[in-house]
Coordinates of C-alpha atoms in Angstrom, one line a residue:
M44 CA 24.6 5.7 -3.0
R45 CA 18.7 9.1 -11.3
F46 CA 15.3 9.6 -9.0
G47 CA 13.8 8.2 -11.9
R48 CA 16.8 9.8 -10.2
T49 CA 17.4 8.5 -6.7
S50 CA 19.4 9.7 -3.8
K51 CA 22.8 8.2 -4.0
A52 CA 24.9 6.6 -1.3
V53 CA 28.3 8.1 -0.9
G54 CA 25.7 8.7 -0.1
V55 CA 20.0 13.6 0.9
A56 CA 16.5 13.1 0.5
A57 CA 15.4 16.0 -1.8
V58 CA 12.8 18.5 -0.6
A59 CA 12.0 20.7 -3.6
A60 CA 8.6 20.2 -5.2
L61 CA 7.7 19.8 -8.9
A62 CA 4.1 20.7 -9.4
L63 CA 2.0 18.6 -11.8
S64 CA 1.0 21.7 -13.6
A65 CA 4.5 22.9 -14.1
C66 CA 5.0 21.2 -17.5
A67 CA 2.2 19.8 -19.6
E68 CA 4.6 19.1 -22.4
S69 CA 8.4 19.0 -22.6
G70 CA 8.7 21.6 -25.4
G71 CA 9.6 25.3 -25.1
G72 CA 12.7 27.2 -24.0
E73 CA 16.3 26.9 -25.0
D74 CA 18.1 23.8 -23.9
P75 CA 21.8 24.7 -23.1
G76 CA 22.5 21.0 -22.7
T77 CA 21.3 19.8 -26.1
G78 CA 23.5 20.3 -29.1
G79 CA 25.8 22.4 -26.9
G80 CA 29.6 22.1 -26.6
G81 CA 30.2 23.2 -30.1
E82 CA 32.6 21.3 -32.5
A83 CA 34.7 18.6 -30.9
S84 CA 38.1 20.0 -30.1
G85 CA 39.8 16.9 -28.8
G86 CA 42.1 16.5 -25.9
T87 CA 42.1 14.4 -22.7
V88 CA 41.0 15.0 -19.1
T89 CA 41.8 13.1 -16.0
V90 CA 39.5 13.3 -13.0
A91 CA 40.0 12.0 -9.5
E92 CA 37.0 10.4 -7.7
V93 CA 36.9 9.1 -4.1
N94 CA 35.1 5.8 -4.7
P95 CA 35.9 3.0 -7.1
F96 CA 33.5 2.0 -9.8
S97 CA 31.5 -1.1 -9.1
S98 CA 28.5 -1.5 -11.5
F99 CA 27.2 -0.6 -15.0
N100 CA 23.7 -0.6 -13.5
S101 CA 23.3 2.3 -11.1
D102 CA 19.6 1.7 -10.7
T103 CA 19.9 -1.3 -8.3
A104 CA 20.2 -0.9 -4.5
V105 CA 23.8 -2.1 -4.6
G106 CA 24.8 -0.2 -7.7
N107 CA 23.2 3.0 -6.4
V108 CA 26.5 4.8 -5.4
D109 CA 27.8 8.1 -6.6
I110 CA 30.6 7.0 -8.9
N111 CA 28.4 4.6 -10.8
N112 CA 25.9 7.3 -11.4
K113 CA 28.6 9.7 -12.7
V114 CA 29.8 7.1 -15.2
A115 CA 26.2 6.5 -16.3
L116 CA 25.9 10.3 -16.9
L117 CA 28.7 9.9 -19.4
T118 CA 27.6 6.7 -21.1
T119 CA 23.8 7.1 -21.2
N120 CA 21.4 9.7 -22.2
D121 CA 17.8 10.4 -21.1
F122 CA 14.7 12.5 -21.5
N123 CA 16.0 15.3 -19.3
Y124 CA 18.7 16.4 -16.9
I125 CA 19.2 18.7 -14.0
N126 CA 21.2 21.9 -14.4
S127 CA 23.2 23.8 -11.7
D128 CA 20.1 25.9 -10.8
L129 CA 18.4 22.6 -9.9
E130 CA 15.9 22.9 -12.8
V131 CA 14.7 20.0 -14.9
V132 CA 15.8 20.6 -18.5
P133 CA 14.3 18.4 -21.3
R134 CA 16.7 16.8 -23.8
E135 CA 14.6 16.9 -27.0
E136 CA 17.4 15.6 -29.2
F137 CA 17.1 12.3 -27.3
G138 CA 13.3 12.1 -27.0
T139 CA 10.2 13.9 -25.8
Y140 CA 7.6 13.4 -23.1
E141 CA 4.1 14.8 -22.8
V142 CA 1.2 14.8 -20.3
V143 CA -1.7 13.6 -22.5
S144 CA -4.2 13.5 -19.6
E145 CA -4.2 14.9 -16.0
D146 CA -7.1 12.7 -14.9
P147 CA -5.8 10.1 -14.6
L148 CA -2.3 11.4 -14.9
T149 CA -1.0 9.9 -18.2
V150 CA 2.4 10.6 -19.7
T151 CA 3.8 9.4 -23.1
Y152 CA 7.6 9.1 -23.6
T153 CA 9.0 8.8 -27.1
V154 CA 12.7 8.1 -28.0
N155 CA 13.7 9.8 -31.2
E156 CA 14.4 7.7 -34.3
G157 CA 18.1 7.0 -34.7
V158 CA 19.1 6.8 -31.0
T159 CA 21.1 3.6 -30.6
W160 CA 23.2 1.7 -28.2
S161 CA 26.9 1.5 -29.2
D162 CA 26.4 -1.9 -30.8
G163 CA 24.0 -0.4 -33.3
E164 CA 20.8 -1.7 -31.6
P165 CA 18.1 1.0 -31.3
V166 CA 17.0 2.3 -28.0
D167 CA 13.3 1.5 -28.3
A168 CA 10.2 -0.2 -26.8
D169 CA 12.0 -3.1 -25.1
D170 CA 14.3 -0.7 -23.3
L171 CA 11.4 1.5 -22.2
L172 CA 9.4 -1.5 -21.0
L173 CA 12.4 -3.0 -19.1
S174 CA 13.0 0.4 -17.5
W175 CA 9.4 0.5 -16.2
A176 CA 9.3 -3.2 -15.1
S177 CA 12.6 -3.0 -13.2
T178 CA 11.6 0.1 -11.2
S179 CA 7.9 -0.2 -10.7
A180 CA 7.6 -3.3 -8.4
Y181 CA 4.7 -4.3 -10.6
F182 CA 5.4 -8.1 -10.3
D183 CA 6.3 -8.2 -6.6
D184 CA 4.1 -10.3 -4.5
E185 CA 6.2 -10.8 -1.4
S186 CA 4.4 -10.5 1.9
D187 CA 5.4 -11.0 5.6
P188 CA 2.2 -11.8 7.6
D189 CA 4.1 -11.9 10.9
P190 CA 7.4 -9.9 11.1
E191 CA 8.1 -11.6 14.4
V192 CA 8.3 -15.0 12.8
E193 CA 11.6 -15.6 10.9
G194 CA 11.0 -17.2 7.5
D195 CA 7.3 -16.2 7.5
E196 CA 7.7 -14.4 4.1
T197 CA 5.9 -15.7 1.0
G198 CA 6.2 -14.6 -2.6
T199 CA 9.0 -12.8 -4.4
T200 CA 10.5 -9.4 -4.8
Y201 CA 12.0 -9.6 -8.3
F202 CA 14.0 -6.4 -9.2
S203 CA 16.3 -5.0 -6.6
A204 CA 15.7 -1.4 -7.6
A205 CA 17.1 1.5 -5.5
S206 CA 13.6 3.0 -5.5
T207 CA 10.2 2.1 -6.9
A208 CA 8.3 5.2 -5.4
G209 CA 6.0 6.8 -8.0
L210 CA 6.2 4.1 -10.7
D211 CA 4.6 1.7 -8.3
L212 CA 1.4 3.8 -8.9
T213 CA 1.4 2.8 -12.6
E214 CA -0.3 0.0 -14.4
M215 CA 1.1 -2.1 -17.2
P216 CA 2.1 0.5 -19.8
E217 CA 1.0 0.7 -23.4
L218 CA 3.7 0.6 -26.1
G219 CA 3.3 2.8 -29.1
E220 CA 2.9 1.5 -32.7
D221 CA 6.1 3.4 -33.6
G222 CA 8.1 0.9 -31.4
R223 CA 9.8 3.8 -29.6
S224 CA 7.2 5.1 -27.2
I225 CA 5.6 4.1 -23.9
T226 CA 2.6 5.5 -22.1
L227 CA 2.3 5.5 -18.3
V228 CA -1.0 5.8 -16.5
Y229 CA -0.8 6.8 -12.8
S230 CA -3.5 5.8 -10.3
E231 CA -2.9 9.0 -8.4
P232 CA -1.6 12.5 -9.4
Y233 CA 2.1 11.8 -8.6
A234 CA 4.1 14.9 -7.6
D235 CA 7.4 13.9 -9.2
W236 CA 6.1 12.5 -12.5
E237 CA 8.6 14.5 -14.5
I238 CA 11.6 12.8 -13.0
A239 CA 10.0 9.5 -12.2
F240 CA 10.9 7.6 -15.5
G241 CA 13.9 7.3 -17.7
V242 CA 15.8 4.8 -19.7
T243 CA 17.9 2.6 -17.4
D244 CA 21.7 1.9 -17.9
T245 CA 20.9 -1.7 -19.0
P246 CA 20.2 -2.5 -22.7
A247 CA 17.0 -4.7 -22.9
H248 CA 18.3 -6.9 -25.7
V249 CA 21.4 -7.7 -23.6
V250 CA 19.3 -8.5 -20.5
A251 CA 17.0 -10.7 -22.7
T252 CA 19.7 -12.9 -24.2
N253 CA 21.4 -13.4 -20.8
A254 CA 18.0 -14.3 -19.3
G255 CA 17.6 -17.1 -21.9
L256 CA 15.2 -15.2 -24.1
A257 CA 15.7 -14.8 -27.9
D258 CA 15.7 -11.0 -28.1
G259 CA 14.2 -7.8 -27.0
D260 CA 10.8 -8.7 -28.5
A261 CA 10.7 -11.8 -26.4
L262 CA 11.5 -9.8 -23.4
I263 CA 8.5 -7.5 -24.2
E264 CA 6.3 -10.5 -24.6
A265 CA 7.5 -12.0 -21.3
I266 CA 6.8 -8.8 -19.4
Q267 CA 3.4 -8.2 -21.0
N268 CA 2.2 -11.7 -20.4
A269 CA 3.3 -12.1 -16.8
P270 CA 0.6 -11.6 -14.1
E271 CA 0.7 -8.6 -11.8
G272 CA 2.1 -9.3 -8.3
D273 CA -0.5 -10.2 -5.7
P274 CA 0.7 -10.8 -2.1
E275 CA -2.6 -12.6 -1.4
N276 CA -1.9 -15.1 -4.2
P277 CA 1.9 -15.3 -4.8
Q278 CA 2.9 -17.3 -7.8
E279 CA 6.0 -18.1 -9.8
R280 CA 7.0 -16.0 -12.8
P281 CA 10.1 -17.9 -14.2
E282 CA 10.8 -15.5 -17.1
I283 CA 10.5 -12.4 -15.0
S284 CA 12.7 -14.1 -12.4
A285 CA 15.4 -14.8 -15.0
I286 CA 15.2 -11.2 -16.4
A287 CA 15.4 -9.8 -12.8
D288 CA 18.2 -12.0 -11.7
F289 CA 20.4 -10.8 -14.5
W290 CA 19.4 -7.2 -14.2
N291 CA 20.1 -7.2 -10.5
T292 CA 23.7 -8.5 -10.7
G293 CA 24.8 -9.1 -14.3
F294 CA 26.2 -5.7 -14.8
D295 CA 28.2 -5.5 -11.6
S296 CA 31.9 -5.4 -12.3
T297 CA 35.1 -3.8 -11.1
S298 CA 37.1 -4.7 -14.3
L299 CA 36.3 -4.5 -18.0
P300 CA 33.9 -7.3 -18.8
S301 CA 35.1 -9.8 -21.5
D302 CA 31.7 -9.4 -23.1
P303 CA 31.4 -5.8 -24.6
A304 CA 27.6 -6.1 -24.5
L305 CA 27.8 -5.6 -20.7
Y306 CA 29.1 -2.1 -21.0
L307 CA 27.2 -0.6 -24.0
S308 CA 26.6 3.1 -24.2
N309 CA 23.8 5.2 -25.6
G310 CA 25.6 8.4 -24.6
P311 CA 28.6 10.4 -25.7
Y312 CA 31.3 8.2 -24.2
V313 CA 31.9 4.4 -24.0
V314 CA 34.2 2.7 -21.5
S315 CA 37.4 1.4 -23.1
E316 CA 39.6 0.3 -20.2
M317 CA 39.3 -0.5 -16.5
V318 CA 42.1 -1.2 -14.0
P319 CA 40.4 -2.7 -10.9
D320 CA 40.4 -0.3 -7.9
Q321 CA 42.6 2.2 -9.8
S322 CA 41.0 3.8 -12.9
M323 CA 38.6 3.8 -15.8
T324 CA 39.1 5.3 -19.2
L325 CA 36.3 6.4 -21.5
V326 CA 36.5 7.4 -25.2
R327 CA 34.2 9.2 -27.5
N328 CA 31.2 7.2 -28.9
E329 CA 31.6 8.1 -32.5
D330 CA 28.0 7.3 -33.5
Y331 CA 26.5 9.6 -30.8
N332 CA 24.6 12.7 -32.1
W333 CA 21.4 12.9 -30.1
G334 CA 22.5 15.2 -27.3
P335 CA 25.3 17.5 -26.3
I336 CA 28.5 16.8 -28.3
P337 CA 31.4 17.0 -25.8
A338 CA 34.7 18.6 -26.8
I339 CA 36.9 16.1 -24.9
D340 CA 38.0 12.9 -26.8
E341 CA 39.0 10.9 -23.8
I342 CA 38.3 10.9 -20.0
T343 CA 40.2 9.0 -17.4
I344 CA 38.8 8.6 -13.9
R345 CA 41.3 7.7 -11.2
Y346 CA 40.0 6.4 -7.9
I347 CA 41.9 8.2 -5.1
G348 CA 40.2 8.0 -1.8
D349 CA 42.7 10.1 0.2
A350 CA 42.2 13.8 -0.1
N351 CA 45.9 14.6 0.4
A352 CA 46.7 12.2 -2.4
Q353 CA 44.2 13.9 -4.7
V354 CA 45.7 17.3 -4.0
Q355 CA 49.2 15.9 -4.7
A356 CA 48.1 14.3 -7.9
L357 CA 46.6 17.6 -9.1
Q358 CA 49.8 19.5 -8.1
N359 CA 51.9 17.0 -10.0
G360 CA 49.8 17.2 -13.1
E361 CA 48.7 13.6 -12.8
V362 CA 45.0 14.7 -12.8
D363 CA 43.2 17.8 -14.0
I364 CA 40.2 17.8 -11.7
I365 CA 39.7 16.6 -8.1
Q366 CA 36.6 16.3 -5.9
P367 CA 38.2 15.4 -2.5
Q368 CA 36.6 15.0 0.9
A369 CA 36.2 18.6 2.0
S370 CA 38.3 19.8 4.9
A371 CA 40.2 22.9 6.0
D372 CA 43.5 21.2 5.3
T373 CA 42.4 20.3 1.8
L374 CA 41.4 23.8 1.0
T375 CA 44.6 25.3 2.4
S376 CA 46.6 22.8 0.3
L377 CA 44.7 23.7 -2.9
E378 CA 45.1 27.4 -2.2
A379 CA 48.9 26.9 -2.2
I380 CA 49.0 25.5 -5.8
D381 CA 49.5 27.8 -8.7
G382 CA 47.3 27.4 -11.8
V383 CA 44.4 25.8 -10.0
E384 CA 40.8 27.1 -9.8
I385 CA 38.9 26.3 -6.6
L386 CA 35.1 25.7 -6.9
Q387 CA 33.4 25.6 -3.5
G388 CA 29.9 25.7 -2.2
P389 CA 27.2 23.9 -0.2
E390 CA 26.5 20.3 -1.1
L391 CA 23.2 18.5 -1.1
S392 CA 24.8 15.7 0.9
F393 CA 24.8 14.8 4.6
D394 CA 26.6 12.3 6.7
H395 CA 24.5 10.2 9.2
L396 CA 24.6 7.4 11.7
D397 CA 21.9 4.7 11.2
L398 CA 21.0 2.0 13.6
Y399 CA 19.9 -1.5 12.4
Q400 CA 16.3 -2.1 13.6
E401 CA 15.3 -5.6 12.7
G402 CA 17.0 -7.8 15.4
G403 CA 20.3 -7.5 17.1
V404 CA 21.4 -5.0 19.7
F405 CA 19.3 -2.1 18.4
A406 CA 16.0 -4.0 18.2
D407 CA 15.4 -2.5 21.6
E408 CA 14.3 1.2 21.3
N409 CA 15.8 2.1 24.7
V410 CA 19.2 0.9 23.5
R411 CA 18.9 2.9 20.3
K412 CA 18.0 6.0 22.1
A413 CA 20.8 5.5 24.7
F414 CA 23.3 5.2 21.9
M415 CA 22.0 8.3 20.2
K416 CA 22.4 10.3 23.5
T417 CA 26.2 9.5 23.4
V418 CA 26.8 10.9 19.9
P419 CA 29.0 14.1 20.3
L420 CA 27.5 16.1 17.4
E421 CA 29.4 19.3 18.1
Q422 CA 32.7 17.6 18.4
I423 CA 32.1 15.8 15.1
V424 CA 31.3 19.1 13.3
D425 CA 34.4 20.7 14.9
A426 CA 36.5 17.9 13.5
T427 CA 35.0 17.8 10.0
I428 CA 33.3 20.8 8.4
R429 CA 33.3 23.8 10.8
P430 CA 36.9 24.7 9.8
L431 CA 35.5 25.1 6.3
D432 CA 32.3 26.8 7.3
P433 CA 32.3 28.5 10.7
E434 CA 28.5 29.0 10.5
S435 CA 27.9 25.3 10.2
G436 CA 26.6 23.1 13.0
P437 CA 25.2 19.7 13.5
R438 CA 22.4 18.8 11.1
M439 CA 19.3 18.3 13.2
S440 CA 16.9 16.9 10.5
Q441 CA 17.0 13.8 8.5
I442 CA 14.8 15.4 5.8
F443 CA 15.6 19.1 5.3
D444 CA 18.8 20.8 4.3
F445 CA 20.7 22.7 7.0
G446 CA 19.8 26.3 7.5
T447 CA 16.8 26.5 5.2
E448 CA 13.4 27.8 6.4
P449 CA 11.8 24.3 6.3
Y450 CA 14.8 23.0 8.3
L451 CA 14.5 25.7 11.0
A452 CA 10.7 25.1 11.3
A453 CA 11.2 21.3 11.6
V454 CA 13.9 21.6 14.2
E455 CA 11.4 23.4 16.5
E456 CA 9.1 20.3 16.6
N457 CA 10.9 17.1 15.4
G458 CA 12.4 16.2 18.8
S459 CA 16.0 16.6 17.7
S460 CA 16.8 18.8 20.7
E461 CA 16.9 15.7 22.9
Y462 CA 20.1 14.7 21.2
A463 CA 21.7 18.1 20.7
E464 CA 24.1 17.5 23.5
V465 CA 25.8 14.4 24.8
D466 CA 24.0 12.9 27.8
I467 CA 26.0 10.0 29.2
E468 CA 24.0 9.8 32.4
G469 CA 20.7 9.7 30.4
A470 CA 22.2 6.9 28.3
K471 CA 23.2 4.9 31.3
E472 CA 19.8 5.2 32.8
L473 CA 18.2 3.8 29.6
L474 CA 20.8 0.9 29.5
D475 CA 20.0 0.1 33.2
G476 CA 23.4 -1.6 33.7
A477 CA 23.6 -3.4 30.4
T478 CA 26.8 -3.2 28.3
P479 CA 25.7 -3.9 24.7
E480 CA 28.2 -4.6 22.0
V481 CA 27.8 -2.4 18.9
R482 CA 29.6 -3.0 15.6
I483 CA 30.0 0.2 13.6
M484 CA 30.7 0.0 9.8
Y485 CA 32.0 2.9 7.7
N486 CA 34.4 3.8 4.9
A487 CA 37.7 3.5 6.6
E488 CA 39.4 5.5 3.8
N489 CA 37.2 8.6 4.3
P490 CA 38.8 10.9 6.9
N491 CA 35.5 12.5 8.0
R492 CA 34.0 9.1 8.6
V493 CA 37.1 8.0 10.5
D494 CA 36.9 11.1 12.7
A495 CA 33.1 10.6 13.3
Y496 CA 33.6 6.9 14.2
T497 CA 36.4 7.7 16.6
L498 CA 34.5 10.3 18.5
I499 CA 31.3 8.3 18.6
A500 CA 33.1 5.2 19.9
E501 CA 35.0 7.1 22.6
S502 CA 31.8 8.7 23.8
A503 CA 29.6 5.6 23.7
E504 CA 32.1 3.6 25.7
Q505 CA 31.7 6.1 28.6
A506 CA 28.0 5.0 28.9
G507 CA 28.9 1.3 28.9
F508 CA 28.7 0.4 25.2
R509 CA 31.4 -2.0 23.9
V510 CA 32.1 -0.6 20.4
V511 CA 33.7 -2.8 17.7
D512 CA 35.3 -1.2 14.7
V513 CA 34.2 -2.9 11.5
G514 CA 35.3 -0.1 9.1
L515 CA 35.9 -1.3 5.6
P516 CA 38.0 -0.1 2.6
G517 CA 36.3 2.2 0.1
A518 CA 35.6 -0.5 -2.4
E519 CA 33.8 -2.7 0.2
W520 CA 31.6 -0.5 2.4
G521 CA 28.9 0.1 -0.2
P522 CA 28.0 -3.6 -0.9
A523 CA 28.2 -4.2 2.9
L524 CA 25.3 -1.8 3.5
E525 CA 22.9 -4.6 2.6
E526 CA 24.5 -6.8 5.3
G527 CA 23.0 -5.0 8.3
G528 CA 22.5 -7.3 11.3
A529 CA 24.8 -9.9 10.0
R530 CA 27.8 -7.6 9.6
W531 CA 27.1 -4.4 11.4
D532 CA 24.7 -2.8 14.0
A533 CA 25.3 0.8 13.1
T534 CA 26.7 2.5 10.0
I535 CA 28.1 5.9 9.1
F536 CA 27.7 7.0 5.5
G537 CA 26.2 9.8 3.4
W538 CA 23.3 10.4 1.0
I539 CA 23.5 12.9 -1.8
S540 CA 20.5 14.1 -3.7
P541 CA 19.6 15.3 -7.2
G542 CA 18.0 18.4 -5.5
V543 CA 14.5 18.0 -7.0
G544 CA 11.4 16.2 -6.0
V545 CA 10.2 14.5 -2.8
T546 CA 10.5 10.9 -3.8
G547 CA 13.8 10.6 -2.0
V548 CA 11.9 10.5 1.4
P549 CA 10.2 7.1 0.9
Q550 CA 13.3 5.9 -1.0
L551 CA 15.3 6.3 2.2
Y552 CA 12.8 5.7 4.9
G553 CA 9.9 3.8 3.4
C554 CA 9.0 0.4 4.8
G555 CA 10.7 -2.3 2.6
S556 CA 12.6 0.2 0.4
A557 CA 15.8 -1.3 -0.9
S558 CA 17.7 1.9 0.2
N559 CA 16.3 1.6 3.8
Y560 CA 19.3 -0.4 4.9
V561 CA 18.3 -0.5 8.6
Q562 CA 14.9 -1.9 8.0
W563 CA 13.1 0.9 9.8
C564 CA 9.3 0.8 9.4
D565 CA 6.8 3.1 11.0
E566 CA 3.1 3.0 10.1
E567 CA 2.5 6.7 10.8
A568 CA 5.5 7.8 8.8
Q569 CA 4.6 5.4 6.0
E570 CA 1.1 6.9 5.7
A571 CA 2.6 10.4 5.5
M572 CA 5.1 9.3 2.8
D573 CA 2.3 7.7 0.8
E574 CA 0.5 11.0 0.9
L575 CA 3.6 13.0 0.3
I576 CA 4.3 11.7 -3.2
L577 CA 0.8 12.5 -4.2
T578 CA 0.9 16.1 -2.9
T579 CA 2.0 19.0 -5.0
D580 CA 1.4 21.9 -2.6
P581 CA 4.8 22.9 -1.0
A582 CA 3.2 23.7 2.4
E583 CA 1.5 20.4 2.6
Q584 CA 4.7 18.6 1.5
Q585 CA 6.7 20.4 4.3
E586 CA 4.1 19.4 6.9
L587 CA 4.2 15.7 5.8
Q588 CA 8.0 15.6 5.7
T589 CA 8.2 17.2 9.2
L590 CA 6.0 14.4 10.5
V591 CA 8.3 11.8 9.0
D592 CA 11.3 13.7 10.4
T593 CA 9.7 13.6 13.9
R594 CA 8.9 9.9 13.8
L595 CA 12.5 9.2 12.8
Y596 CA 13.6 10.9 16.0
E597 CA 10.8 9.5 18.2
T598 CA 11.5 5.9 17.2
G599 CA 15.3 6.0 17.3
F600 CA 16.2 5.6 13.6
G601 CA 19.7 7.2 14.2
L602 CA 21.1 10.7 13.8
P603 CA 22.1 13.0 11.0
L604 CA 25.6 14.3 11.7
F605 CA 26.4 17.3 9.4
Q606 CA 25.7 18.8 6.0
S607 CA 28.6 18.6 3.7
V608 CA 30.6 21.3 1.9
G609 CA 31.8 20.7 -1.6
I610 CA 35.3 21.5 -2.9
N611 CA 36.6 21.0 -6.5
G612 CA 40.1 21.7 -7.7
V613 CA 40.5 22.3 -11.4
S614 CA 43.7 22.8 -13.4
D615 CA 43.9 25.9 -15.5
R616 CA 44.3 23.7 -18.6
I617 CA 40.6 22.8 -18.3
E618 CA 37.9 25.4 -19.1
G619 CA 34.1 25.3 -18.8
T620 CA 33.7 23.6 -15.5
E621 CA 31.0 24.9 -13.0
Y622 CA 30.2 24.0 -9.4
M623 CA 27.2 21.8 -8.9
S624 CA 25.7 21.0 -5.5
N625 CA 23.9 17.8 -6.3
Q626 CA 24.9 14.2 -7.0
D627 CA 26.3 14.9 -10.5
G628 CA 28.9 17.3 -9.0
I629 CA 31.5 18.7 -11.4
W630 CA 30.3 16.3 -14.1
W631 CA 26.9 17.9 -14.6
N632 CA 28.1 19.9 -17.7
Y633 CA 30.9 17.7 -19.0
W634 CA 30.0 18.5 -22.6
E635 CA 31.1 22.1 -22.0
W636 CA 34.6 21.2 -20.9
T637 CA 37.5 22.1 -23.2
V638 CA 41.3 21.8 -23.0
A639 CA 42.9 25.3 -23.0
E640 CA 45.2 25.9 -25.9

């Protein structure tokens, strides 16, 4: 849980910068991911994933989980992708993008002629305009004059997008006369412009008909004619509301929809079968020729949450590739299997404990900070990742990746040292005799999260907290993230990043962001985040991110726990795989996979 690619809930806010001047046009250079893979050689591959699939729309706050993004990688194409060196690589066989002006920043995107959805409908202007409308917050006019008064909100937030940062700086776009292009004009020189926009998973003509409109052209007309959102003068937009309602939930499904329009593809694979909570099968999209042509004919994804079960399935030949929760036991078990290649490396993912801020037990800052003082960070690291990486330690920054130079600099000033060691007496002093009840929600099928919960609960109870276990099965914890306050007071989960850009920071911590599940809002941090996404200088970006990091600690947002380590196990019958540290994981170069003869 694509910034244009957003951080995913599994579950890092990315810290690398893309300068505005880095790419004035998308041309130039060899693209190893376009037209690669050679002639199709056939064969099948079975891959084990931890989490079960839940939505064909990975751009919503609820659909923004890692497995949905990976399926989208196989079934949709876009203007660029991120390679294993964490570089943005254009896909010119799909389309092109070009900066046509730097003042104001103006970018034109054009889908190539002949790119279609798997029902034969072209990917064109209606898809581009829906992509922008659903992720720009252009129509939102919700306001909350007094946060202390329940029900004081007015207006509407229409699309439940995982992130709107960046595109919320754009005005109503202009569509090209070719019917396949869109031009975005930014009010400010947005730092992450190159990864801000892409075609969403959801075909516009399908959204249109399910929203009661005639077709994609009618959807374009509805979007172009609806007034811009204005919190000072909220008003109804019935057609936008109907479009958003279907976009928000209409593609959520754990089984194969009876209507094939709900799982169309514009990428190399199309879903052919789903067994709820067990597996998904994808087959080749025979019409696809506008990107890398994969060698594999059929891919089956099996949902296996338990790491030992994944290893056993690989050993038994039931799966060819596994991406289990990393642990020393998992690595030892993999090393004992003949005919298996182990891919291992750092991962752009971190586990964290977040405290719900808007009402409930943690509305009181003293209670939040008391609870944070009880978290046994060193014990959690000992139980989870230190056996894999003896040099690892507790992650002491919400923003920066463990061990990097920006991380080391931030730790010196962000206030994390106050929580480096357990302080039961300090927690008791802050509680002043109170014994608050705290409900902790986490994925009960994830061994690292179970270990973290157990250690946190045992320590917190020593200070007087009464901890309630509300751990949920793997298929349920993701949707439950939106139920903070009603269902949980604290939650343990992870974020994983694409590894480029700075937009992940306001996505996770911005006031009102759909991915900010604990409803944290800090004026000083928000001002820094607003400036951050307009800043291209790396030193200034680091300074602004450190300020946000500091405010997260000073206000008691919660605690990062540890940076993850990634482990993949690959059968020797599969060739062409390569380790990837970001949210795409092993899937990043699927078009290069082949079955060994």
